[in-house]
C-alpha positions as a Python dict, from the first residue, in 0.01 Angstrom:
ca = {
    (1, 'M'): (0, 0, 0),
    (2, 'L'): (-151, 248, -246),
    (3, 'K'): (188, 340, -387),
    (4, 'K'): (268, -28, -449),
    (5, 'R'): (-60, -68, -638),
    (6, 'L'): (19, 239, -848),
    (7, 'L'): (366, 106, -930),
    (8, 'C'): (225, -230, -1036),
    (9, 'L'): (-35, -55, -1251),
    (10, 'M'): (228, 158, -1427),
    (11, 'L'): (456, -141, -1493),
    (12, 'S'): (167, -340, -1634),
    (13, 'M'): (67, -57, -1865),
    (14, 'L'): (421, -8, -1991),
    (15, 'L'): (463, -379, -2062),
    (16, 'V'): (140, -385, -2262),
    (17, 'L'): (242, -78, -2460),
    (18, 'A'): (589, -210, -2527),
    (19, 'A'): (445, -538, -2653),
    (20, 'A'): (216, -345, -2885),
    (21, 'G'): (511, -153, -3027),
    (22, 'C'): (380, 190, -2930),
    (23, 'S'): (598, 496, -2982),
    (24, 'K'): (803, 644, -2698),
    (25, 'E'): (590, 958, -2711),
    (26, 'V'): (271, 761, -2648),
    (27, 'E'): (442, 554, -2381),
    (28, 'A'): (544, 872, -2195),
    (29, 'K'): (187, 984, -2136),
    (30, 'T'): (-66, 704, -2150),
    (31, 'V'): (-341, 796, -1905),
    (32, 'T'): (-506, 1136, -1863),
    (33, 'L'): (-625, 1205, -1510),
    (34, 'K'): (-868, 1496, -1508),
    (35, 'T'): (-885, 1717, -1198),
    (36, 'V'): (-1082, 2032, -1119),
    (37, 'S'): (-1056, 2265, -819),
    (38, 'I'): (-1159, 2599, -672),
    (39, 'L'): (-811, 2676, -534),
    (40, 'G'): (-711, 2927, -801),
    (41, 'G'): (-556, 3247, -669),
    (42, 'S'): (-537, 3110, -314),
    (43, 'S'): (-234, 3062, -93),
    (44, 'E'): (-309, 2688, -101),
    (45, 'M'): (-269, 2674, -480),
    (46, 'D'): (107, 2629, -458),
    (47, 'V'): (61, 2319, -242),
    (48, 'Y'): (-206, 2177, -471),
    (49, 'G'): (-5, 2247, -787),
    (50, 'G'): (309, 2105, -630),
    (51, 'V'): (141, 1777, -539),
    (52, 'L'): (-7, 1744, -889),
    (53, 'A'): (334, 1806, -1047),
    (54, 'A'): (510, 1560, -815),
    (55, 'F'): (243, 1296, -870),
    (56, 'S'): (275, 1328, -1247),
    (57, 'A'): (656, 1318, -1229),
    (58, 'E'): (656, 1005, -1015),
    (59, 'N'): (418, 832, -1257),
    (60, 'S'): (561, 902, -1601),
    (61, 'S'): (267, 745, -1783),
    (62, 'I'): (16, 990, -1633),
    (63, 'Y'): (-87, 1323, -1779),
    (64, 'V'): (-273, 1536, -1524),
    (65, 'R'): (-513, 1779, -1689),
    (66, 'D'): (-621, 2028, -1426),
    (67, 'T'): (-888, 2296, -1445),
    (68, 'T'): (-874, 2541, -1157),
    (69, 'V'): (-1077, 2856, -1086),
    (70, 'N'): (-1091, 3099, -796),
    (71, 'R'): (-1340, 3027, -517),
    (72, 'S'): (-1535, 3337, -614),
    (73, 'E'): (-1574, 3194, -965),
    (74, 'A'): (-1677, 2841, -868),
    (75, 'Y'): (-1972, 2871, -1107),
    (76, 'K'): (-1723, 2837, -1393),
    (77, 'L'): (-1686, 2470, -1300),
    (78, 'D'): (-2054, 2405, -1372),
    (79, 'A'): (-1971, 2255, -1712),
    (80, 'A'): (-1709, 2022, -1562),
    (81, 'L'): (-1950, 1909, -1290),
    (82, 'E'): (-2226, 1862, -1547),
    (83, 'A'): (-1988, 1634, -1737),
    (84, 'T'): (-1965, 1425, -1418),
    (85, 'Y'): (-2340, 1372, -1432),
    (86, 'T'): (-2366, 1312, -1807),
    (87, 'G'): (-2050, 1102, -1843),
    (88, 'T'): (-1900, 1319, -2116),
    (89, 'D'): (-1537, 1407, -2038),
    (90, 'S'): (-1603, 1366, -1666),
    (91, 'P'): (-1335, 1479, -1420),
    (92, 'D'): (-1183, 1211, -1200),
    (93, 'V'): (-1101, 1414, -890),
    (94, 'V'): (-1292, 1725, -782),
    (95, 'Y'): (-1189, 1977, -515),
    (96, 'Y'): (-1505, 2162, -414),
    (97, 'Y'): (-1730, 2283, -132),
    (98, 'A'): (-1866, 1994, 73),
    (99, 'Q'): (-2218, 2133, 111),
    (100, 'E'): (-2259, 2238, -250),
    (101, 'L'): (-2258, 1879, -376),
    (102, 'S'): (-2557, 1704, -225),
    (103, 'G'): (-2867, 1495, -275),
    (104, 'E'): (-2913, 1230, -541),
    (105, 'S'): (-2633, 1370, -759),
    (106, 'L'): (-2384, 1327, -477),
    (107, 'R'): (-2485, 968, -409),
    (108, 'K'): (-2500, 870, -775),
    (109, 'Y'): (-2192, 1036, -918),
    (110, 'F'): (-1940, 1043, -632),
    (111, 'V'): (-1791, 763, -421),
    (112, 'P'): (-1836, 749, -41),
    (113, 'L'): (-1541, 696, 189),
    (114, 'S'): (-1694, 378, 331),
    (115, 'E'): (-1691, 216, -13),
    (116, 'I'): (-1337, 327, -92),
    (117, 'R'): (-1203, 191, 237),
    (118, 'K'): (-1351, -152, 163),
    (119, 'D'): (-1115, -170, -136),
    (120, 'Y'): (-837, 50, 9),
    (121, 'P'): (-843, 11, 391),
    (122, 'D'): (-564, 265, 448),
    (123, 'F'): (-711, 534, 224),
    (124, 'A'): (-691, 879, 392),
    (125, 'S'): (-640, 696, 721),
    (126, 'G'): (-482, 995, 891),
    (127, 'I'): (-780, 1227, 845),
    (128, 'S'): (-944, 1309, 1177),
    (129, 'D'): (-1295, 1187, 1249),
    (130, 'K'): (-1373, 1541, 1368),
    (131, 'A'): (-1283, 1677, 1025),
    (132, 'L'): (-1483, 1406, 849),
    (133, 'D'): (-1788, 1478, 1066),
    (134, 'C'): (-1780, 1839, 949),
    (135, 'V'): (-1824, 1733, 585),
    (136, 'R'): (-2059, 1440, 642),
    (137, 'A'): (-2352, 1444, 398),
    (138, 'D'): (-2721, 1423, 488),
    (139, 'D'): (-2725, 1051, 414),
    (140, 'G'): (-2462, 992, 684),
    (141, 'E'): (-2184, 915, 436),
    (142, 'V'): (-1861, 1104, 379),
    (143, 'Y'): (-1780, 1186, 18),
    (144, 'C'): (-1543, 1477, 74),
    (145, 'I'): (-1185, 1433, 201),
    (146, 'P'): (-1079, 1758, 372),
    (147, 'C'): (-713, 1847, 411),
    (148, 'F'): (-736, 2167, 614),
    (149, 'G'): (-993, 2390, 778),
    (150, 'E'): (-1052, 2735, 921),
    (151, 'F'): (-1065, 2817, 1289),
    (152, 'S'): (-1109, 3101, 1530),
    (153, 'G'): (-996, 3123, 1887),
    (154, 'I'): (-773, 3309, 2128),
    (155, 'A'): (-397, 3317, 2096),
    (156, 'V'): (-217, 3348, 2430),
    (157, 'N'): (136, 3475, 2474),
    (158, 'T'): (245, 3243, 2753),
    (159, 'K'): (547, 3462, 2828),
    (160, 'L'): (305, 3729, 2947),
    (161, 'L'): (44, 3492, 3088),
    (162, 'A'): (219, 3178, 3209),
    (163, 'E'): (-92, 3043, 3382),
    (164, 'I'): (-386, 3049, 3142),
    (165, 'P'): (-714, 3140, 3319),
    (166, 'S'): (-964, 2856, 3349),
    (167, 'D'): (-1279, 3052, 3444),
    (168, 'K'): (-1424, 3403, 3450),
    (169, 'T'): (-1293, 3483, 3799),
    (170, 'Q'): (-939, 3402, 3691),
    (171, 'L'): (-986, 3606, 3373),
    (172, 'V'): (-1086, 3912, 3575),
    (173, 'S'): (-796, 3863, 3817),
    (174, 'A'): (-552, 3824, 3529),
    (175, 'A'): (-684, 4142, 3366),
    (176, 'K'): (-628, 4342, 3685),
    (177, 'E'): (-281, 4199, 3747),
    (178, 'L'): (-168, 4263, 3391),
    (179, 'A'): (-314, 4614, 3391),
    (180, 'A'): (-104, 4695, 3698),
    (181, 'S'): (207, 4620, 3491),
    (182, 'G'): (92, 4812, 3183),
    (183, 'V'): (-27, 4510, 2983),
    (184, 'I'): (-381, 4454, 2853),
    (185, 'L'): (-541, 4110, 2878),
    (186, 'F'): (-710, 4123, 2535),
    (187, 'A'): (-574, 4311, 2235),
    (188, 'N'): (-922, 4343, 2083),
    (189, 'P'): (-1089, 4682, 2138),
    (190, 'A'): (-1465, 4711, 2163),
    (191, 'D'): (-1495, 4807, 1795),
    (192, 'D'): (-1312, 4487, 1698),
    (193, 'C'): (-1479, 4250, 1942),
    (194, 'A'): (-1678, 4014, 1716),
    (195, 'A'): (-1465, 3708, 1789),
    (196, 'V'): (-1480, 3777, 2165),
    (197, 'I'): (-1857, 3830, 2165),
    (198, 'Q'): (-1914, 3516, 1959),
    (199, 'Q'): (-1720, 3312, 2215),
    (200, 'I'): (-1907, 3462, 2509),
    (201, 'L'): (-2239, 3374, 2343),
    (202, 'L'): (-2116, 3027, 2253),
    (203, 'C'): (-1980, 2948, 2598),
    (204, 'T'): (-2277, 3080, 2791),
    (205, 'G'): (-2565, 2966, 2569),
    (206, 'G'): (-2435, 2711, 2324),
    (207, 'E'): (-2446, 2702, 1946),
    (208, 'Q'): (-2808, 2812, 1915),
    (209, 'S'): (-2748, 3125, 2120),
    (210, 'V'): (-2515, 3266, 1855),
    (211, 'A'): (-2776, 3221, 1582),
    (212, 'D'): (-3055, 3360, 1801),
    (213, 'A'): (-2855, 3667, 1904),
    (214, 'L'): (-2754, 3745, 1547),
    (215, 'D'): (-3108, 3696, 1416),
    (216, 'C'): (-3274, 3904, 1693),
    (217, 'V'): (-3523, 3628, 1773),
    (218, 'S'): (-3773, 3671, 2052),
    (219, 'G'): (-3596, 3636, 2384),
    (220, 'S'): (-3255, 3733, 2251),
    (221, 'D'): (-3257, 4030, 2490),
    (222, 'V'): (-3182, 3781, 2768),
    (223, 'L'): (-2880, 3650, 2575),
    (224, 'W'): (-2749, 4000, 2515),
    (225, 'N'): (-2801, 4108, 2877),
    (226, 'G'): (-2595, 3811, 2993),
    (227, 'T'): (-2326, 3870, 2733),
    (228, 'L'): (-2294, 4239, 2819),
    (229, 'A'): (-2271, 4158, 3190),
    (230, 'I'): (-1965, 3940, 3125),
    (231, 'Y'): (-1812, 4184, 2878),
    (232, 'D'): (-1864, 4479, 3114),
    (233, 'E'): (-1705, 4295, 3406),
    (234, 'L'): (-1397, 4222, 3198),
    (235, 'Y'): (-1390, 4572, 3048),
    (236, 'N'): (-1411, 4737, 3387),
    (237, 'A'): (-1118, 4523, 3501),
    (238, 'G'): (-910, 4671, 3218),
    (239, 'A'): (-925, 4361, 2997),
    (240, 'F'): (-981, 4548, 2669),
    (241, 'P'): (-839, 4861, 2506),
    (242, 'P'): (-1093, 5137, 2441),
    (243, 'A'): (-1278, 5179, 2115),
    (244, 'A'): (-1200, 5455, 1870),
    (245, 'I'): (-1399, 5771, 1928),
    (246, 'T'): (-1572, 5803, 1592),
    (247, 'D'): (-1739, 6122, 1475),
    (248, 'E'): (-2073, 5969, 1572),
    (249, 'L'): (-1955, 5877, 1924),
    (250, 'A'): (-1782, 6212, 1969),
    (251, 'Q'): (-2128, 6376, 1986),
    (252, 'Y'): (-2203, 6187, 2306),
    (253, 'V'): (-1872, 6110, 2479),
    (254, 'S'): (-1531, 6264, 2520),
    (255, 'A'): (-1213, 6068, 2461),
    (256, 'S'): (-1170, 5836, 2756),
    (257, 'D'): (-874, 5878, 2986),
    (258, 'L'): (-823, 5507, 2932),
    (259, 'H'): (-682, 5586, 2588),
    (260, 'D'): (-401, 5786, 2745),
    (261, 'A'): (-343, 5539, 3028),
    (262, 'I'): (-317, 5229, 2810),
    (263, 'L'): (-232, 5343, 2459),
    (264, 'G'): (-29, 5658, 2523),
    (265, 'A'): (-121, 6023, 2511),
    (266, 'D'): (-9, 6056, 2149),
    (267, 'R'): (-245, 5787, 2024),
    (268, 'D'): (-500, 5910, 1771),
    (269, 'K'): (-826, 5849, 1952),
    (270, 'K'): (-1022, 5854, 1628),
    (271, 'N'): (-834, 5557, 1479),
    (272, 'R'): (-917, 5198, 1561),
    (273, 'T'): (-658, 5027, 1779),
    (274, 'D'): (-466, 4766, 1581),
    (275, 'A'): (-514, 4454, 1791),
    (276, 'F'): (-230, 4269, 1619),
    (277, 'E'): (9, 4557, 1681),
    (278, 'L'): (-70, 4541, 2052),
    (279, 'F'): (-32, 4162, 2067),
    (280, 'N'): (284, 4140, 1858),
    (281, 'S'): (452, 4419, 2056),
    (282, 'G'): (384, 4248, 2389),
    (283, 'K'): (134, 4510, 2508),
    (284, 'A'): (-147, 4252, 2519),
    (285, 'A'): (-140, 3893, 2641),
    (286, 'M'): (-429, 3753, 2436),
    (287, 'I'): (-594, 3816, 2101),
    (288, 'A'): (-914, 3674, 1954),
    (289, 'F'): (-879, 3615, 1582),
    (290, 'S'): (-980, 3398, 1286),
    (291, 'T'): (-798, 3210, 1012),
    (292, 'E'): (-790, 3500, 767),
    (293, 'D'): (-572, 3700, 1011),
    (294, 'Y'): (-348, 3410, 1118),
    (295, 'N'): (-43, 3540, 932),
    (296, 'R'): (-67, 3877, 1103),
    (297, 'I'): (54, 3719, 1428),
    (298, 'T'): (432, 3749, 1432),
    (299, 'V'): (489, 3610, 1782),
    (300, 'T'): (599, 3264, 1677),
    (301, 'D'): (710, 3110, 2005),
    (302, 'S'): (534, 3068, 2339),
    (303, 'V'): (191, 3105, 2177),
    (304, 'E'): (-99, 2872, 2245),
    (305, 'L'): (-455, 2862, 2117),
    (306, 'V'): (-742, 2851, 2369),
    (307, 'M'): (-1112, 2924, 2380),
    (308, 'L'): (-1272, 3164, 2623),
    (309, 'P'): (-1282, 2977, 2959),
    (310, 'L'): (-1646, 3042, 3045),
    (311, 'S'): (-1794, 2697, 2998),
    (312, 'P'): (-1718, 2341, 3116),
    (313, 'V'): (-1791, 2226, 2760),
    (314, 'N'): (-1472, 2179, 2561),
    (315, 'W'): (-1578, 2400, 2270),
    (316, 'V'): (-1366, 2476, 1967),
    (317, 'T'): (-1460, 2687, 1667),
    (318, 'A'): (-1343, 2528, 1344),
    (319, 'A'): (-1483, 2457, 1000),
    (320, 'Y'): (-1376, 2197, 746),
    (321, 'S'): (-1594, 2289, 453),
    (322, 'E'): (-1420, 2175, 134),
    (323, 'G'): (-1204, 1894, 4),
    (324, 'F'): (-1150, 1621, -255),
    (325, 'F'): (-1419, 1406, -416),
    (326, 'I'): (-1359, 1099, -633),
    (327, 'T'): (-1610, 1062, -914),
    (328, 'R'): (-1795, 741, -987),
    (329, 'T'): (-1663, 758, -1345),
    (330, 'A'): (-1304, 739, -1220),
    (331, 'Y'): (-1379, 470, -965),
    (332, 'N'): (-1546, 246, -1222),
    (333, 'S'): (-1248, 278, -1456),
    (334, 'T'): (-998, -8, -1444),
    (335, 'V'): (-727, 233, -1558),
    (336, 'R'): (-795, 550, -1356),
    (337, 'R'): (-935, 413, -1029),
    (338, 'D'): (-603, 343, -858),
    (339, 'L'): (-468, 675, -985),
    (340, 'A'): (-757, 883, -853),
    (341, 'V'): (-748, 709, -516),
    (342, 'G'): (-370, 742, -500),
    (343, 'L'): (-377, 1113, -582),
    (344, 'V'): (-635, 1198, -314),
    (345, 'D'): (-452, 980, -61),
    (346, 'E'): (-134, 1174, -134),
    (347, 'M'): (-317, 1506, -98),
    (348, 'A'): (-438, 1387, 244),
    (349, 'S'): (-93, 1291, 376),
    (350, 'A'): (27, 1445, 702),
    (351, 'Q'): (286, 1659, 525),
    (352, 'N'): (52, 1792, 258),
    (353, 'C'): (-228, 1860, 508),
    (354, 'A'): (25, 2053, 717),
    (355, 'D'): (141, 2247, 411),
    (356, 'Y'): (-220, 2333, 324),
    (357, 'A'): (-286, 2444, 683),
    (358, 'K'): (24, 2663, 694),
    (359, 'A'): (-58, 2820, 358),
    (360, 'A'): (-417, 2893, 459),
    (361, 'G'): (-337, 2991, 818),
    (362, 'G'): (-572, 2716, 929),
    (363, 'V'): (-584, 2377, 1094),
    (364, 'S'): (-474, 2043, 953),
    (365, 'A'): (-729, 1767, 894),
    (366, 'N'): (-462, 1501, 954),
    (367, 'T'): (-415, 1383, 1312),
    (368, 'D'): (-37, 1365, 1259),
    (369, 'I'): (50, 1730, 1316),
    (370, 'S'): (426, 1679, 1359),
    (371, 'P'): (500, 1851, 1023),
    (372, 'L'): (345, 2170, 1166),
    (373, 'G'): (615, 2192, 1432),
    (374, 'N'): (569, 2421, 1732),
    (375, 'T'): (326, 2661, 1567),
    (376, 'L'): (-7, 2819, 1648),
    (377, 'S'): (-157, 2608, 1368),
    (378, 'A'): (-35, 2294, 1544),
    (379, 'S'): (-183, 2412, 1874),
    (380, 'A'): (-514, 2489, 1703),
    (381, 'S'): (-521, 2153, 1523),
    (382, 'K'): (-451, 1966, 1844),
    (383, 'R'): (-733, 2150, 2019),
    (384, 'V'): (-976, 2062, 1739),
    (385, 'F'): (-892, 1692, 1762),
    (386, 'E'): (-928, 1693, 2142),
    (387, 'S'): (-1248, 1898, 2159),
    (388, 'S'): (-1578, 1753, 2266),
    (389, 'V'): (-1788, 1988, 2052),
    (390, 'I'): (-1699, 2169, 1729),
    (391, 'Y'): (-1882, 2489, 1641),
    (392, 'K'): (-1857, 2503, 1263),
    (393, 'N'): (-1899, 2876, 1202),
    (394, 'S'): (-1615, 3120, 1247),
    (395, 'V'): (-1696, 3491, 1259),
    (396, 'S'): (-1600, 3524, 893),
    (397, 'D'): (-1862, 3262, 796),
    (398, 'L'): (-2146, 3466, 942),
    (399, 'D'): (-2312, 3794, 845),
    (400, 'T'): (-2031, 4051, 826),
    (401, 'T'): (-2272, 4345, 823),
    (402, 'R'): (-2443, 4219, 1137),
    (403, 'W'): (-2112, 4176, 1321),
    (404, 'N'): (-2010, 4529, 1221),
    (405, 'E'): (-2335, 4656, 1373),
    (406, 'I'): (-2272, 4461, 1693),
    (407, 'E'): (-1918, 4597, 1726),
    (408, 'S'): (-2045, 4951, 1673),
    (409, 'H'): (-2311, 4913, 1944),
    (410, 'I'): (-2072, 4761, 2198),
    (411, 'A'): (-1818, 5033, 2122),
    (412, 'A'): (-2087, 5292, 2197),
    (413, 'H'): (-2169, 5112, 2522),
    (414, 'S'): (-1810, 5071, 2639),
    (415, 'S'): (-1745, 5438, 2567),
    (416, 'G'): (-2037, 5539, 2788),
    (417, 'A'): (-2264, 5671, 2513),
    (418, 'V'): (-2543, 5427, 2596),
    (419, 'D'): (-2635, 5222, 2902),
    (420, 'V'): (-2703, 4849, 2912),
    (421, 'G'): (-3074, 4881, 2837),
    (422, 'Q'): (-3013, 5107, 2538),
    (423, 'T'): (-2740, 4876, 2410),
    (424, 'V'): (-2972, 4576, 2430),
    (425, 'T'): (-3231, 4774, 2235),
    (426, 'L'): (-2975, 4845, 1963),
    (427, 'L'): (-2864, 4481, 1957),
    (428, 'T'): (-3215, 4335, 1935),
    (429, 'D'): (-3388, 4590, 1711),
    (430, 'R'): (-3199, 4660, 1388),
    (431, 'T'): (-3444, 4935, 1293),
    (432, 'V'): (-3310, 5158, 1573),
    (433, 'D'): (-2983, 5348, 1542),
    (434, 'L'): (-2767, 5533, 1795),
    (435, 'N'): (-2866, 5885, 1692),
    (436, 'E'): (-3236, 5800, 1708),
    (437, 'L'): (-3192, 5647, 2052),
    (438, 'K'): (-3000, 5948, 2186),
    (439, 'T'): (-3254, 6189, 2039),
    (440, 'Q'): (-3532, 6005, 2223),
    (441, 'E'): (-3327, 6016, 2542),
    (442, 'M'): (-3274, 6393, 2516),
    (443, 'Q'): (-3644, 6450, 2449),
    (444, 'Q'): (-3740, 6243, 2752),
    (445, 'N'): (-3488, 6429, 2969),
    (446, 'S'): (-3627, 6757, 2840),
    (447, 'V'): (-3981, 6658, 2940),
    (448, 'V'): (-3862, 6549, 3285),
    (449, 'S'): (-3670, 6876, 3333),
    (450, 'A'): (-3974, 7080, 3238),
    (451, 'S'): (-4193, 6895, 3485),
    (452, 'D'): (-3946, 6974, 3764),
    (453, 'V'): (-3989, 7353, 3723),
    (454, 'P'): (-4220, 7490, 3999),
    (455, 'A'): (-4549, 7622, 3874),
    (456, 'V'): (-4570, 8006, 3868),
    (457, 'Q'): (-4793, 8125, 4154),
    (458, 'P'): (-5047, 8394, 4071),
    (459, 'A'): (-4959, 8736, 4214),
    (460, 'G'): (-5142, 8832, 4530),
    (461, 'I'): (-5386, 9116, 4540),
}
């Protein structure tokens, strides 16, 4: 429908120009469609640039003038966005962060999906409601059309684990059975456990528990005690490879025999275990990971995405946080309106959404995932669309420094350097560090030892 409208528009424009006796050069490029984006330097840029080029080639009267910057330099688009508000050389289509455009400016200068679909009922019709909900503005409207998103979850090699566990008991049983055959359940060691810990918190306490645990709010010790209980049960069943013995840990523990048993006697115990190496080589059946590491998984067949089976709630962790906006200036233009709508509709097609998802290592926003084939991205996309609740923050979206701290503390715990109580102290009080805690422990032990020495009896006469 949109393509027919575009064709009619182009034919009408050419007829008018021909009647006016315009030159062939002017006829070739009649309308300038201005686009801006933050996709510069990204793996998705090739998809974006390819669609722009194809769109311009198919519509010979259109000149697409694109301004693109890297995401880290989004501030450089301030002038272009300001032009949207002032009406001077305003862009027609903007690719930007959904939450950065908000308030009165969003409502006044950009067009909501509900309005567009009154005039173009099939516009972006394939985009999932789940994806649209992720970018919904405070006023309840959707202005941003996402094409792909990020996700985190657990990849399962179904050749190693044909029956995927559905609860904690089955997880523990699977860990023991796999360990007996020399395979680890999870490829993630304790010092690379952020994605696992996030899922335990999410499944056992819901979305708020993750925020509370990270922020050390009052009562978060209960959350961490419960999380460690689950992690310890799985660890003791052989579900995880051991953490690296860092110089700091080496003061308090010796290299665990588990290193030799699982990873081989020649493994450097001071180096972090490469989780992807273990998974790709078939030494581990599952791996928790996020979008940024998607392309490190080389097992391309018999791989499925799941979430940690600890909750009856059908959770999935995914974030659609950016996409295409159509400006009010373009929509009010009798010449550029159909073009802007047609371009964004093309960007949101099943094929292009799949291409964006594959380039980014993410999930498609289009419910037609057939172009993704039998890939992990397809499995992840399907799970997003079928989920009952979407948690919008992957590990990479949250405080990296805090997650590094958490991984360090759990590595210390799993290596035996600190007990559960000490680990909870480290996790809930960021002013305390491992060395301080161990120093206090040694001082207390010294006092206890001194009190155990029998008092010297005075010599008899």
